[in-house]
XYZ file of C-alpha atoms in Angstrom:
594
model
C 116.772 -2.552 11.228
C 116.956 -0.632 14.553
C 114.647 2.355 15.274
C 118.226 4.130 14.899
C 118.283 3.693 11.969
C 114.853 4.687 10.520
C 113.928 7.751 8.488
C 110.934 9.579 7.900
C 109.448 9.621 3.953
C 106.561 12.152 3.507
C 103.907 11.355 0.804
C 104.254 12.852 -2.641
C 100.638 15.014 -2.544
C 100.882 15.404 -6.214
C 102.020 11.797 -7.496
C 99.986 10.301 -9.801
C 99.179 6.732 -8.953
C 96.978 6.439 -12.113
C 99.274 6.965 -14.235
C 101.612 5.058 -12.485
C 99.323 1.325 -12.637
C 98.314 2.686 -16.379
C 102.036 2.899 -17.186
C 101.254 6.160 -18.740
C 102.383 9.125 -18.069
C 99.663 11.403 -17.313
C 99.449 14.820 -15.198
C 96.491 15.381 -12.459
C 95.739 18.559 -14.443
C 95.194 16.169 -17.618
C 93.461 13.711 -15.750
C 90.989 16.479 -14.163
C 90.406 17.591 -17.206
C 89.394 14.093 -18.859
C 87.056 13.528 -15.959
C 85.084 16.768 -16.602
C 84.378 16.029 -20.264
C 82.948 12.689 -19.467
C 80.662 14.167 -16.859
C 79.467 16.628 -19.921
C 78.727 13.755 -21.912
C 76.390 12.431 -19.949
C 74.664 15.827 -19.915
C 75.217 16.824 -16.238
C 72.479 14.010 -14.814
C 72.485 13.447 -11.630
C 71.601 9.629 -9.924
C 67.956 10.122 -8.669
C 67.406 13.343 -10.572
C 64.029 13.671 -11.902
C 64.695 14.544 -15.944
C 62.643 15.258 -18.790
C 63.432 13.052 -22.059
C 62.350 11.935 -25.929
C 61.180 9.124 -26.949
C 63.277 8.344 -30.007
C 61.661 4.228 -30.022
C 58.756 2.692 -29.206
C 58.211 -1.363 -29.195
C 55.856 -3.964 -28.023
C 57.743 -4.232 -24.766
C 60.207 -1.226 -24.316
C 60.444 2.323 -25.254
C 63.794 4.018 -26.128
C 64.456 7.336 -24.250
C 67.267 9.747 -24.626
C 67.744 12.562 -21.920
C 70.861 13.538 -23.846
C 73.266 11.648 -21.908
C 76.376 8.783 -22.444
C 73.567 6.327 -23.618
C 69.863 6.220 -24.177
C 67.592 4.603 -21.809
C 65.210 1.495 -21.747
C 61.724 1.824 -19.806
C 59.152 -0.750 -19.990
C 56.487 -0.056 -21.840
C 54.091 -0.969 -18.829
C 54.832 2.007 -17.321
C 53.350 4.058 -20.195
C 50.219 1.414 -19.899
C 48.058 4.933 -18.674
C 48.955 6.651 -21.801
C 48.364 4.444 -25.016
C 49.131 7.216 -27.243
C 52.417 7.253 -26.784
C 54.491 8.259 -29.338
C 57.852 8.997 -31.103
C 59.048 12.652 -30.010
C 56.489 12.681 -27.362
C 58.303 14.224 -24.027
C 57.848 12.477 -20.367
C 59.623 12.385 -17.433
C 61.682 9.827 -16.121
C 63.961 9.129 -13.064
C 67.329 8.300 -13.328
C 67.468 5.331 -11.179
C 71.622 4.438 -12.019
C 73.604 6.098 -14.622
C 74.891 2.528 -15.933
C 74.488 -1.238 -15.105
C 76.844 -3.709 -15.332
C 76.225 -3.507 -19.029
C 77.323 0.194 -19.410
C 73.154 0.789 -20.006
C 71.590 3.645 -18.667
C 68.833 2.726 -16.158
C 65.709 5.217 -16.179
C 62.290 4.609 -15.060
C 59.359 6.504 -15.939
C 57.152 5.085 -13.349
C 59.051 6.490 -10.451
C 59.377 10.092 -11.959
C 55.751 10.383 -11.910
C 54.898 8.983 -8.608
C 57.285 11.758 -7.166
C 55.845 14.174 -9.271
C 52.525 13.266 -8.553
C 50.920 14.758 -5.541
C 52.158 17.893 -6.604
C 50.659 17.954 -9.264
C 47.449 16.633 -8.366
C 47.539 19.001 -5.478
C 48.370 22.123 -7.856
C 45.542 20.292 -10.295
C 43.080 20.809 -7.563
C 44.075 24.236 -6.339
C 43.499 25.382 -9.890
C 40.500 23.598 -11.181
C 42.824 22.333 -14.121
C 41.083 19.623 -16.196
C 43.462 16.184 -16.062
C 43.522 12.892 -17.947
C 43.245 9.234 -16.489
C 43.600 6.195 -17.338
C 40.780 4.011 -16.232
C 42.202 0.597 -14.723
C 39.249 -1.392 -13.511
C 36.066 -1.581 -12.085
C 35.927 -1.139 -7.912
C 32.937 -1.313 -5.552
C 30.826 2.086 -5.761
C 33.110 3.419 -9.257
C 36.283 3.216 -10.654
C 39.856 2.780 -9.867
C 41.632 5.683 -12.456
C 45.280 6.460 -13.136
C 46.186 10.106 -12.316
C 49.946 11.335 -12.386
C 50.438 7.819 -10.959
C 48.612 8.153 -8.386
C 45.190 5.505 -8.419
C 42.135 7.849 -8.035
C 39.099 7.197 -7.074
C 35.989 7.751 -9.482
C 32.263 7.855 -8.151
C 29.611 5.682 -10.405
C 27.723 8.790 -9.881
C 30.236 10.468 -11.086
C 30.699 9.363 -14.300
C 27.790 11.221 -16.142
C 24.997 12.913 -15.669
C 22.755 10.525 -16.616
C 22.408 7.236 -15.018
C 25.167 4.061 -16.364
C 24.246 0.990 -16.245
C 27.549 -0.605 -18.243
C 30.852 0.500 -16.032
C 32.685 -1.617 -18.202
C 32.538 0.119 -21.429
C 34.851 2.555 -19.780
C 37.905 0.566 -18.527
C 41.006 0.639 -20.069
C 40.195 4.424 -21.811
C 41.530 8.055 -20.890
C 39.495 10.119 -20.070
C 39.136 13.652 -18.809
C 38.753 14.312 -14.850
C 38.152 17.350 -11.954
C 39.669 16.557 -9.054
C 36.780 17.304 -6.538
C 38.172 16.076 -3.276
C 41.878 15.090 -1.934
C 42.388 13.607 1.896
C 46.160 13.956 2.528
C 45.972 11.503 5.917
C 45.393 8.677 3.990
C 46.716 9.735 0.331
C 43.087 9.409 -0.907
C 41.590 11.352 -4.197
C 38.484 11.751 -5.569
C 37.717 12.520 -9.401
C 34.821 13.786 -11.544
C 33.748 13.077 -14.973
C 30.572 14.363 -14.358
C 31.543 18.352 -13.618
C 33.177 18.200 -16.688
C 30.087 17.022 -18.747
C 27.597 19.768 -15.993
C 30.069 22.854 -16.902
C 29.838 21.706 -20.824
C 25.307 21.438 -20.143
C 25.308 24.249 -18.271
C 25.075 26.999 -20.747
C 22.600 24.689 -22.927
C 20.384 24.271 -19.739
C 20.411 27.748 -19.037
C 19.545 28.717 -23.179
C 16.997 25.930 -22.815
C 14.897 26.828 -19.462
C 14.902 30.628 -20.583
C 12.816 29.545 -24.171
C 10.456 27.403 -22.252
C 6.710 28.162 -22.953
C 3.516 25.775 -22.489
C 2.570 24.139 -25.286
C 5.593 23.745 -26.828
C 6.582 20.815 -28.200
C 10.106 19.410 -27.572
C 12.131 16.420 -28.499
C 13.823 14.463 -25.494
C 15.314 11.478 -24.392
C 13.987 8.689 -22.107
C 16.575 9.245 -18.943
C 15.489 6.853 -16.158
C 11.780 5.377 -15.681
C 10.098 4.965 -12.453
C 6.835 3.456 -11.117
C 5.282 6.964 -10.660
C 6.267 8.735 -14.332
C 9.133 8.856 -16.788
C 11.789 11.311 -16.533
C 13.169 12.764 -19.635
C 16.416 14.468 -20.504
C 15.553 17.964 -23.005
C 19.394 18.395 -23.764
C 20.631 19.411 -19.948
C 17.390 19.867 -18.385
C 15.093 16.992 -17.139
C 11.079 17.015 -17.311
C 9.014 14.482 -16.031
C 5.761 13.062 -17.408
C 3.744 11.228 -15.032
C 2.279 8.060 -15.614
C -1.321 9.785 -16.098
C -0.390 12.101 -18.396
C 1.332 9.317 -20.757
C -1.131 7.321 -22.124
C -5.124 8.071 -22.386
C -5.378 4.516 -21.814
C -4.896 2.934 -18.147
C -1.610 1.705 -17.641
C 0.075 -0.172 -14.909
C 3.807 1.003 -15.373
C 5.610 3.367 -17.461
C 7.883 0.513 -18.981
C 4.388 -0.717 -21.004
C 4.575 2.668 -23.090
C 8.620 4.433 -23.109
C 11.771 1.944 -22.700
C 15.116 3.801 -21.488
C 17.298 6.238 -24.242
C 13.858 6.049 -26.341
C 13.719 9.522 -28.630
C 10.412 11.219 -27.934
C 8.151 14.245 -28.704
C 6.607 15.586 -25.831
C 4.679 19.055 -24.653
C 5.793 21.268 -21.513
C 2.262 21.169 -19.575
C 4.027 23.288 -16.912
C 6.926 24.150 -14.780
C 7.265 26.466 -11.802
C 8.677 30.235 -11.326
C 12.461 28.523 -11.441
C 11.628 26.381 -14.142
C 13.491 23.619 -12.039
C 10.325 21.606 -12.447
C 8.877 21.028 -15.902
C 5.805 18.835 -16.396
C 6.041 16.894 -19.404
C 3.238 15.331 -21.555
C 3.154 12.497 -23.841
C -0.792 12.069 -24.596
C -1.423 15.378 -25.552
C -0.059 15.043 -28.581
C -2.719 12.914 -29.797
C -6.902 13.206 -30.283
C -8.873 12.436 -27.107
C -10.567 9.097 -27.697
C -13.840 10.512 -26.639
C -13.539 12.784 -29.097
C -12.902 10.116 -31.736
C -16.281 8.164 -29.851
C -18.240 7.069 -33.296
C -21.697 8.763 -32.850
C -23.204 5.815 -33.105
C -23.182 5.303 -29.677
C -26.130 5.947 -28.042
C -27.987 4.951 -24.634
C -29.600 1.291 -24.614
C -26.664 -0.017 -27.142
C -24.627 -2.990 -26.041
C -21.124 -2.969 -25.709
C -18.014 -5.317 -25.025
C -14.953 -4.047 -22.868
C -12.530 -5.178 -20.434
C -12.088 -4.534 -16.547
C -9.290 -2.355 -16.087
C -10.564 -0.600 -12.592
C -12.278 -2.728 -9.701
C -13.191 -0.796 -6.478
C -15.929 -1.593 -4.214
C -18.307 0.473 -5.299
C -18.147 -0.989 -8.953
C -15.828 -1.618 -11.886
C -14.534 0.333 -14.806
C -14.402 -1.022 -18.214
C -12.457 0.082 -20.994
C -15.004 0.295 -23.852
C -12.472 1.372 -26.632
C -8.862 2.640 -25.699
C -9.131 6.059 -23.434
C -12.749 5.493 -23.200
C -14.409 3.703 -19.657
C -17.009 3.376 -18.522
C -18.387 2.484 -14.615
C -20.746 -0.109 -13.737
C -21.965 0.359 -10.244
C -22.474 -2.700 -8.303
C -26.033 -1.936 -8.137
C -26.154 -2.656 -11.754
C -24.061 -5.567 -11.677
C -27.203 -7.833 -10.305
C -30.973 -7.311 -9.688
C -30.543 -8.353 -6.394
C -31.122 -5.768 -3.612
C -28.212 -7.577 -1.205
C -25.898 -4.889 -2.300
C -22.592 -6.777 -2.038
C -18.562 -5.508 -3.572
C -17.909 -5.486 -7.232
C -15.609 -8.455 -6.593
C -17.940 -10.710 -6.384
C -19.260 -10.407 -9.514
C -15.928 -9.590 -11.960
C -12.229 -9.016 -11.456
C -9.536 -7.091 -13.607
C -8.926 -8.559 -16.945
C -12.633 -9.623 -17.427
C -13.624 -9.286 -20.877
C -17.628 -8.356 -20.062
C -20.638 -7.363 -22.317
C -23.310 -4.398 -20.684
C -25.395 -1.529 -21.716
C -24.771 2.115 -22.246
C -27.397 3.682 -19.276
C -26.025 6.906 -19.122
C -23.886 9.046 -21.905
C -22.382 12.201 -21.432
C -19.897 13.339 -24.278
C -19.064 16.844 -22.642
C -18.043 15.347 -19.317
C -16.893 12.242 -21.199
C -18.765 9.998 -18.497
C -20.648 6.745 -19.520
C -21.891 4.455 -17.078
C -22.960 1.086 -17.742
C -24.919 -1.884 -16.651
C -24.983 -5.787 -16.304
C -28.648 -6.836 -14.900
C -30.408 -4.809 -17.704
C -29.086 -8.037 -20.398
C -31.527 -11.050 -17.932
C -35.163 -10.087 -17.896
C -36.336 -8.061 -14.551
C -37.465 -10.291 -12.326
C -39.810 -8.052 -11.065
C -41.751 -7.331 -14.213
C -43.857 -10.477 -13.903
C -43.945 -10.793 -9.915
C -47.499 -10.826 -9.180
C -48.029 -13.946 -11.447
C -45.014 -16.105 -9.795
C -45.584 -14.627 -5.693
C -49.321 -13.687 -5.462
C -50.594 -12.738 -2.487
C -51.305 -15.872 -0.157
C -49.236 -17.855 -1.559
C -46.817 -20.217 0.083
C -42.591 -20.193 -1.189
C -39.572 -21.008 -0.331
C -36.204 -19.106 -0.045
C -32.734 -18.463 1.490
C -32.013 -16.620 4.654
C -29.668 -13.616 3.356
C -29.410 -10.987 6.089
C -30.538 -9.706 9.714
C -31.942 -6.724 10.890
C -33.055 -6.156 14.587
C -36.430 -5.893 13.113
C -36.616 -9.124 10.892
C -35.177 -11.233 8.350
C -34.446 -10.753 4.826
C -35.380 -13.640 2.997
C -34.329 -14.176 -0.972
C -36.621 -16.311 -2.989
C -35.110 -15.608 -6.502
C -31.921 -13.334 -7.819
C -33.210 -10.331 -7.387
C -36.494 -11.215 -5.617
C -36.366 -10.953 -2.000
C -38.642 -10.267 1.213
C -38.967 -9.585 4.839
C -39.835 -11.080 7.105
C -40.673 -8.904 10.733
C -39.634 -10.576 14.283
C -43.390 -10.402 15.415
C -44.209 -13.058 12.202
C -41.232 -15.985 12.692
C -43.299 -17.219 15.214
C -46.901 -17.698 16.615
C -45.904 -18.697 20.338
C -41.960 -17.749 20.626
C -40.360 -14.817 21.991
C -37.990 -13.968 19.687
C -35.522 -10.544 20.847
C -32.960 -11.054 17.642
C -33.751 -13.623 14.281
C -30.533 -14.985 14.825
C -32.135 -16.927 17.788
C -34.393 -18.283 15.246
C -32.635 -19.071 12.037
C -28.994 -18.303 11.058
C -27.426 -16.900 7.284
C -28.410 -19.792 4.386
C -31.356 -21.548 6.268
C -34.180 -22.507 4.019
C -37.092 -20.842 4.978
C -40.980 -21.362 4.156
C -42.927 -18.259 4.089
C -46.165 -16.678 3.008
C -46.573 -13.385 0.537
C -48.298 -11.356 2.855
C -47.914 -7.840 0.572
C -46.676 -7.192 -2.597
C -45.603 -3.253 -3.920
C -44.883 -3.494 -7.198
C -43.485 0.658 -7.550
C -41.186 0.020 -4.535
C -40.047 -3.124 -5.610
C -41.398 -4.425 -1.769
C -41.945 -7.776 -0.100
C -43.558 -8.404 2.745
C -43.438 -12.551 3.734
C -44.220 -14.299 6.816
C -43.546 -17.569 8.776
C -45.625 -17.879 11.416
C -48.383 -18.191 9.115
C -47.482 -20.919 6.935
C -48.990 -22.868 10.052
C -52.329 -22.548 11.733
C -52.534 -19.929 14.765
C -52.888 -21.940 18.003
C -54.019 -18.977 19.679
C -57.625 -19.653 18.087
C -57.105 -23.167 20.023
C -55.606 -21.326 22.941
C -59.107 -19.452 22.716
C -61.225 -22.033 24.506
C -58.405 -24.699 25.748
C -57.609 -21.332 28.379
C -60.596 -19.652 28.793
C -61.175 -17.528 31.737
C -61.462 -19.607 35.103
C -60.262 -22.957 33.317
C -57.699 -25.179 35.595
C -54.591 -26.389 34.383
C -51.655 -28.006 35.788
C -48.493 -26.094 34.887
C -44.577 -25.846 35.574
C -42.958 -22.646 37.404
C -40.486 -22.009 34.456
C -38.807 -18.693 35.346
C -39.836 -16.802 38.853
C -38.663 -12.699 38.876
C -39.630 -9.789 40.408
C -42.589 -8.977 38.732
C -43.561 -12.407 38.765
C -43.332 -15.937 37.197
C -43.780 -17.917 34.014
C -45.781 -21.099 33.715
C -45.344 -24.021 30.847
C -47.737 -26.363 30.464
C -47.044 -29.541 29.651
C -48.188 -30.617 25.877
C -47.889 -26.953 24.733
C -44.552 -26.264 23.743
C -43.694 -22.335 23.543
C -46.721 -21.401 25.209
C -46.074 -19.396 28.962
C -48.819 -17.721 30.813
C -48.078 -15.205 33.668
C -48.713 -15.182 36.760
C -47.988 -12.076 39.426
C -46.469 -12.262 42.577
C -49.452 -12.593 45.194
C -50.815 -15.210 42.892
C -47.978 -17.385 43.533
C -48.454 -17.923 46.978
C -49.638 -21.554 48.441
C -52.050 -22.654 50.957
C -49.555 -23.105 53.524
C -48.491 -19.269 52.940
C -44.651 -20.381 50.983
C -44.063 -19.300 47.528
C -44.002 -21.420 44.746
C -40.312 -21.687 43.259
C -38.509 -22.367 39.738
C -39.513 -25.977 38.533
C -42.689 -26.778 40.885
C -45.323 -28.091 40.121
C -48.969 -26.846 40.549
C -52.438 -26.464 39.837
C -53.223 -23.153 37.880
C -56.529 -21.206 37.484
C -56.503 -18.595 34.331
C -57.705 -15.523 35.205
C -57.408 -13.245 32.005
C -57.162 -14.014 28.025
C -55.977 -11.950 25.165
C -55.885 -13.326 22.277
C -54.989 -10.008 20.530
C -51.266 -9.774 23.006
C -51.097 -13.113 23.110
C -51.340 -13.059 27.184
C -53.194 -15.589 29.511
C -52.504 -14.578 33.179
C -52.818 -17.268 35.363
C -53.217 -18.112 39.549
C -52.377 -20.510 42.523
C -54.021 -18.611 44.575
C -57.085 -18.725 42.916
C -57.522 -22.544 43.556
C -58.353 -22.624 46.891
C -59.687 -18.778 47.479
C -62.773 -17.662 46.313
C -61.816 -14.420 45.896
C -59.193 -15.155 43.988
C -61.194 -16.298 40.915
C -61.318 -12.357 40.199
C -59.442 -11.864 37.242
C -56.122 -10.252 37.942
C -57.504 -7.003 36.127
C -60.709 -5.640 37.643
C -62.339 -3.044 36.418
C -61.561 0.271 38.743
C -65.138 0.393 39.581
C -65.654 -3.071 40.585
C -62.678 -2.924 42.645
C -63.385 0.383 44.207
C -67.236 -1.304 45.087
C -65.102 -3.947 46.808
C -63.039 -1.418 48.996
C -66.452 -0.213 49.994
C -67.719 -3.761 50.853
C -64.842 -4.490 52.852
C -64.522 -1.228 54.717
C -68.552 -1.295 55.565
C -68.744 -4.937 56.802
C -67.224 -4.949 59.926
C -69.245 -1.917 61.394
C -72.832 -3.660 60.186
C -71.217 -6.889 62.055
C -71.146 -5.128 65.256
C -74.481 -3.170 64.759
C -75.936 -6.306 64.599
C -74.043 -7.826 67.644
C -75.447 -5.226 69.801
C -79.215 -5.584 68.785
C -78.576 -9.341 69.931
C -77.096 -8.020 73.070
C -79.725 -6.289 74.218
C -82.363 -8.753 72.828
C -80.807 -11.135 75.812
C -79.995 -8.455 78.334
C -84.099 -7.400 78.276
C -85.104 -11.465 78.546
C -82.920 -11.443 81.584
C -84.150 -8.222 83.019
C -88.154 -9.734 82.490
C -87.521 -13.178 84.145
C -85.798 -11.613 87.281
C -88.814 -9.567 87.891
């Protein structure tokens, strides 16, 4: 066909291809109007239109919704997994995610309608302080993962209730009521309280509570958390604690051994302050003092049994009869004087036997002793240490003055530095014995009233000094050894007479040849003094070959001041006398030259 030819055929606007496939007859009006009803049927819902519906059926795995459109729709019944209540009639919310499947079904899902619901509602929740339900879904690290609108909240362990929980899992899988206390909208985050729920509910109580407080009254309360230090209980919305003193008369090492958590007790407000924020509690007060229930039997000089419950240095207390004690010092632990620490002689737990030495039932103070159930040593010490008499014992303790000396428990002595030894210089006793030497001594007093002994060592041998008496008597001559040379002079040994040194001074020290004698030379030695009484011999080299030397080193002034004289006069009679003699020749001369 040429373009001639060809004629131009405008569309029909209003022909109705419908129809025209369908093989029916039918106008656009009629068609329009067929359209519209079926868009009423299904209620006027929208794809992705957020709708509220009923639950008309519930199952195991699906729940039946109608929203009043061409069909009802199916939602799992997972989605309701937050809300076990569920029930037929109940309104929710659903989404309708496609208005039919390939089935013809209606899809709708309730999960979806509440997620974009959800943070505007929580938001508006939070804005208002409305109270909201979750569903808690498991346990987390710190609290609780709960269901809100949807939306996975987060729930504080500490914010669960007011008082401490120590099972989280008693409270997964149940609905409960929440605040919402905090919402971060950077990272989609939400917090949620139990607690303020449970605090606005107390608060009222607390405040009718705290404002009919009075001391001395007597209140029933719960065991709410138990610490080394006392026992805090809850009075219906207000706390009180009793310390650990003031729950048992009795000694007690922790709380646990008296209260155990959630235990129902009575106790009695001791005190609390101005705010009445802080009540002290009391537990023991409710019953009788023991030392009021003390039989009146007891009386000092009785024996009784208890057990260590207190040790301290000083001495131990012992639990008599529960809520009474009393203290045995360590002095009256043993009869010895060595005062040493109550460890030594019991430890906690003891079971131990003493008498009553003191009683006071006003104070409610008893103290007690050990020593008094063995005999006193001391009451027959005159008949087992008399005077004179030679023992033995154990080295105990130093003093700079002496040594202490223990010849029984409970018996002991001392011994003085000047009487360890006859000869020796002796500047400390540990240079002459050390702690747990045996030790032979000699009474040398005995006080009975002050419980005093006075022993010696020296004299359990013979004093040399009486031999030292005439072996170095004045102007006897001994060979000795230089054993130490100082300022002042020089000590001499000599040999055969161990711990014996005389002295001898400086100008006594010199030799013939005019040299000093030095540390470890040997020499001849002259004494010239003895006293027996100090225990000194002085001695001199000098003295060997001088005359005048054999003077003792200590002349009397007068004797020495006679000698000045001598020596001063001497020389001027010397030359009188050479003059006389002079002239005696010069007058023979004179006579023969005439």
């Amino acid at each position: 066909m040429s373009q001639e030819n060809q004629t131009a055929v405008a569309p029909l606007e209003d022909f109705d291809w419908e129809a025209y496939e369908s093989g029916a007859a039918v106008s656009k009006a009629e068609h329009e109007k067929m359209q519209q009803m079926y868009v009423d049927s299904l209620g006027g819902v929208n794809e992705h239109e957020v709708v509220e519906g009923t639950v008309i059926a519930k199952t195991d795995r699906e729940v039946i919704v109608d929203i009043n459109a061409k069909s009802e729709g199916v939602i799992p019944v997972s989605e309701f997994r937050y809300n076990p209540a569920l029930a037929v009639g109940d309104k929710v919310e659903v989404l309708v995610d496609r208005q039919e499947n390939k089935n013809g079904q209606l899809v709708l899902s309730h999960k979806k309608a509440r997620a974009i619901k959800a943070w505007d509602r929580v938001n508006a929740a939070y804005e208002s302080g409305e109270i909201v339900n979750g569903f808690v879904k498991c346990r987390t690290k710190g609290g609780m993962i709960v269901d809100v609108f949807g939306i996975e909240a987060f729930l504080p362990g500490s914010q669960i209730d007011v008082k401490p929980i120590r099972d989280y899992d008693q409270f997964v899988e149940k609905t409960m009521e929440f605040k919402i206390v905090k919402i971060n909208h950077d990272f989609k985050n939400v917090v949620i309280s139990h607690k303020a729920l449970i605090e606005a509910d107390i608060e009222e109580q607390k405040k009718e509570i705290v404002s009919k407080l009075e001391k001395g009254q007597v209140l029933e309360g719960t065991v709410k958390n138990i610490t080394s230090y006392g026992v805090f209980i809850d009075l219906g919305g207000v706390d009180g604690l009793i310390h650990i003193t003031d729950l048992s008369w009795s000694r007690i090492n922790h709380p646990s051994e008296v209260v155990q958590l959630d235990q129902k007790i009575n106790v009695v407000i001791l005190d609390f302050d101005e705010d009445k924020t802080r009540i002290q509690l009391g537990l023991k007060q409710l019953q009788a003092h023991p030392w009021d229930a003390l039989s009146e039997t007891y009386k000092v000089g009785d024996k009784v049994k208890g057990k260590v419950v207190v040790l301290a240095d000083y001495g131990a207390f012992v639990e008599v009869m529960p809520g009474v004690e009393g203290l045995i010092h360590v002095s009256e632990m043993s009869w010895s004087t060595h005062l040493r620490s109550a460890q030594d002689f019991v430890k906690i737990g003891d079971e131990v036997e003493a008498v009553i030495l003191t009683l006071d039932r006003d104070e409610r103070k008893m103290s007690l002793g050990m020593k008094q159930l063995t005999p006193d040593p001391w009451a027959n010490i005159t008949e087992k240490y008399p005077v004179g008499s030679k023992q033995t014992g154990t080295v105990r303790n130093f003093t700079n003055f002496g040594v202490f000396v223990e010849l029984e428990e409970g018996i002991d002595g001392l011994v003085y530095i000047s009487d360890l030894s006859w000869t020796k210089k002796i500047k400390h006793p540990s240079e002459f014995c050390k702690i747990g030497d045996k030790l032979d001594v000699v009474v040398l007093e005995l006080d009975t009233e002050a419980r005093r002994l006075s022993l010696g060592h020296k004299q359990t041998t013979e004093n040399p000094w009486d031999v030292y008496e005439k072996t170095f008597a004045v102007g006897t001559a001994h060979k000795g050894t230089v054993r130490e040379v100082f300022e002042k002079g020089a000590t001499v040994g000599f040999e055969g007479y161990e711990g014996l040194e005389a002295f001898c001074p400086p100008r006594h020290l010199v030799k013939e040849d005019g040299s000093t004698l030095v540390k470890g030379e040997v020499a001849d030695f002259k004494v010239i003094e003895f006293n027996k009484e100090f225990k000194r011999i002085v001695v001199s080299h000098a003295a060997t070959y001088k005359e005048e030397e054999e003077r003792p080193a200590r002349e009397p002034k007068e004797s020495k001041k006679a000698a000045a004289v001598s020596t001063e006069t001497a020389p001027e009679l010397k030359s009188t006398l050479g003059d006389l003699d002079a002239l005696v020749e010069l007058k023979k001369k004179m006579e023969e030259g005439k």
